[in-house]
mmCIF file of C-alpha atoms in Angstrom:
data_model
loop_
_atom_site.group_PDB
_atom_site.id
_atom_site.type_symbol
_atom_site.label_atom_id
_atom_site.label_comp_id
_atom_site.label_asym_id
_atom_site.label_seq_id
_atom_site.Cartn_x
_atom_site.Cartn_y
_atom_site.Cartn_z
ATOM 1 C CA MET A 12 27.616 -0.074 -2.569
ATOM 2 C CA LEU A 13 25.904 0.122 -5.954
ATOM 3 C CA SER A 14 27.885 -2.810 -7.270
ATOM 4 C CA GLU A 15 26.900 -4.805 -4.165
ATOM 5 C CA LEU A 16 23.226 -3.956 -4.656
ATOM 6 C CA SER A 17 23.335 -4.936 -8.324
ATOM 7 C CA ARG A 18 24.471 -8.492 -7.557
ATOM 8 C CA LEU A 19 21.891 -11.036 -8.725
ATOM 9 C CA GLU A 20 21.981 -13.042 -5.472
ATOM 10 C CA LEU A 21 21.246 -9.992 -3.328
ATOM 11 C CA ARG A 22 18.508 -8.850 -5.695
ATOM 12 C CA ARG A 23 16.833 -12.267 -5.454
ATOM 13 C CA ARG A 24 17.001 -12.143 -1.640
ATOM 14 C CA PHE A 25 15.332 -8.737 -1.650
ATOM 15 C CA GLU A 26 12.637 -9.920 -4.064
ATOM 16 C CA LEU A 27 11.969 -12.950 -1.867
ATOM 17 C CA SER A 28 11.703 -10.730 1.231
ATOM 18 C CA VAL A 29 9.247 -8.415 -0.523
ATOM 19 C CA ARG A 30 7.117 -11.350 -1.703
ATOM 20 C CA ARG A 31 7.048 -12.823 1.815
ATOM 21 C CA ALA A 32 5.999 -9.469 3.249
ATOM 22 C CA GLN A 33 3.223 -9.153 0.656
ATOM 23 C CA HIS A 34 2.028 -12.688 1.439
ATOM 24 C CA ASP A 35 2.029 -12.005 5.187
ATOM 25 C CA GLU A 36 0.175 -8.724 4.731
ATOM 26 C CA ARG A 37 -2.430 -10.389 2.501
ATOM 27 C CA GLY A 38 -2.974 -13.038 5.200
ATOM 28 C CA GLU A 39 -3.381 -10.425 7.920
ATOM 29 C CA ARG A 40 -5.836 -8.489 5.764
ATOM 30 C CA GLU A 41 -7.913 -11.637 5.184
ATOM 31 C CA LEU A 42 -8.024 -12.297 8.924
ATOM 32 C CA THR A 43 -9.372 -8.845 9.703
ATOM 33 C CA THR A 44 -11.984 -8.920 6.946
ATOM 34 C CA ASP A 45 -13.222 -12.387 7.936
ATOM 35 C CA GLN A 46 -13.957 -11.274 11.492
ATOM 36 C CA GLN A 47 -17.253 -9.639 12.295
ATOM 37 C CA ILE A 48 -16.036 -6.109 12.950
ATOM 38 C CA PRO A 49 -18.744 -3.744 14.204
ATOM 39 C CA VAL A 50 -19.726 -0.806 12.039
ATOM 40 C CA ILE A 51 -18.060 2.364 13.223
ATOM 41 C CA GLU A 52 -20.158 5.492 13.138
ATOM 42 C CA GLU A 53 -18.514 8.861 12.843
ATOM 43 C CA ALA A 54 -19.224 11.448 15.497
ATOM 44 C CA PRO A 55 -20.863 14.716 14.424
ATOM 45 C CA ASP A 56 -18.566 17.648 13.674
ATOM 46 C CA ASP A 57 -20.006 20.095 16.191
ATOM 47 C CA ASP A 58 -21.264 20.073 19.783
ATOM 48 C CA ARG A 59 -24.836 21.080 18.874
ATOM 49 C CA SER A 60 -25.314 18.140 16.469
ATOM 50 C CA ALA A 61 -23.701 15.786 18.956
ATOM 51 C CA ALA A 62 -26.003 16.973 21.764
ATOM 52 C CA ALA A 63 -29.033 16.429 19.515
ATOM 53 C CA GLU A 64 -27.928 12.789 19.149
ATOM 54 C CA GLY A 65 -27.309 12.446 22.883
ATOM 55 C CA LEU A 66 -23.532 12.486 22.486
ATOM 56 C CA ARG A 67 -20.766 14.521 24.048
ATOM 57 C CA LEU A 68 -17.742 15.053 21.848
ATOM 58 C CA PRO A 69 -14.338 14.198 23.324
ATOM 59 C CA ARG A 70 -12.146 16.977 24.665
ATOM 60 C CA PRO A 71 -8.355 16.909 24.755
ATOM 61 C CA TYR A 72 -6.967 15.815 28.104
ATOM 62 C CA ARG A 73 -3.967 18.014 27.499
ATOM 63 C CA ARG A 74 -2.296 19.518 24.499
ATOM 64 C CA LEU A 75 1.362 18.867 23.950
ATOM 65 C CA ILE A 76 3.313 21.585 22.249
ATOM 66 C CA PRO A 77 6.700 20.157 21.303
ATOM 67 C CA ALA A 78 9.826 22.263 21.397
ATOM 68 C CA TYR A 79 10.950 22.706 17.809
ATOM 69 C CA PRO A 80 14.647 22.704 17.025
ATOM 70 C CA GLU A 81 15.981 26.065 15.926
ATOM 71 C CA SER A 82 16.745 24.693 12.449
ATOM 72 C CA ALA A 83 13.085 23.638 12.020
ATOM 73 C CA GLY A 84 11.962 27.118 13.075
ATOM 74 C CA GLN A 85 14.272 28.750 10.569
ATOM 75 C CA ALA A 86 12.956 26.455 7.840
ATOM 76 C CA GLU A 87 9.386 27.244 8.995
ATOM 77 C CA ALA A 88 8.704 23.518 9.200
ATOM 78 C CA GLU A 89 5.422 22.487 10.747
ATOM 79 C CA ALA A 90 3.172 19.447 10.744
ATOM 80 C CA THR A 91 -0.306 18.352 11.675
ATOM 81 C CA VAL A 92 -0.963 14.944 13.178
ATOM 82 C CA ASP A 93 -4.416 13.399 12.834
ATOM 83 C CA VAL A 94 -5.362 10.708 15.314
ATOM 84 C CA LEU A 95 -8.231 8.262 14.904
ATOM 85 C CA VAL A 96 -9.653 6.894 18.143
ATOM 86 C CA ASP A 97 -12.379 4.275 18.500
ATOM 87 C CA LEU A 98 -14.522 4.510 21.638
ATOM 88 C CA ASP A 99 -17.279 2.173 22.767
ATOM 89 C CA ALA A 100 -20.518 3.285 24.432
ATOM 90 C CA SER A 101 -18.870 3.251 27.866
ATOM 91 C CA GLY A 102 -16.014 5.486 26.734
ATOM 92 C CA GLU A 103 -13.372 2.767 26.605
#
């Protein structure tokens, strides 16, 4: 496998693929920055501050607690997932 990966032709194909991906990503980034994207304000951290601003902080609809495999439990593996959600004034 290493000898196959070290071939010049394959290396050039990979380099070309990477350059194309970079070019495509740069184009997508330019499209999003050219558009007039509204300014996103962060919600306050606590209910009292939110209420003072006339806001109600979102509440979880339901919490999912995944079943961990036994091997993950033995390894004491855990993770935290952060989710960013954009809501408009009507809650959409």
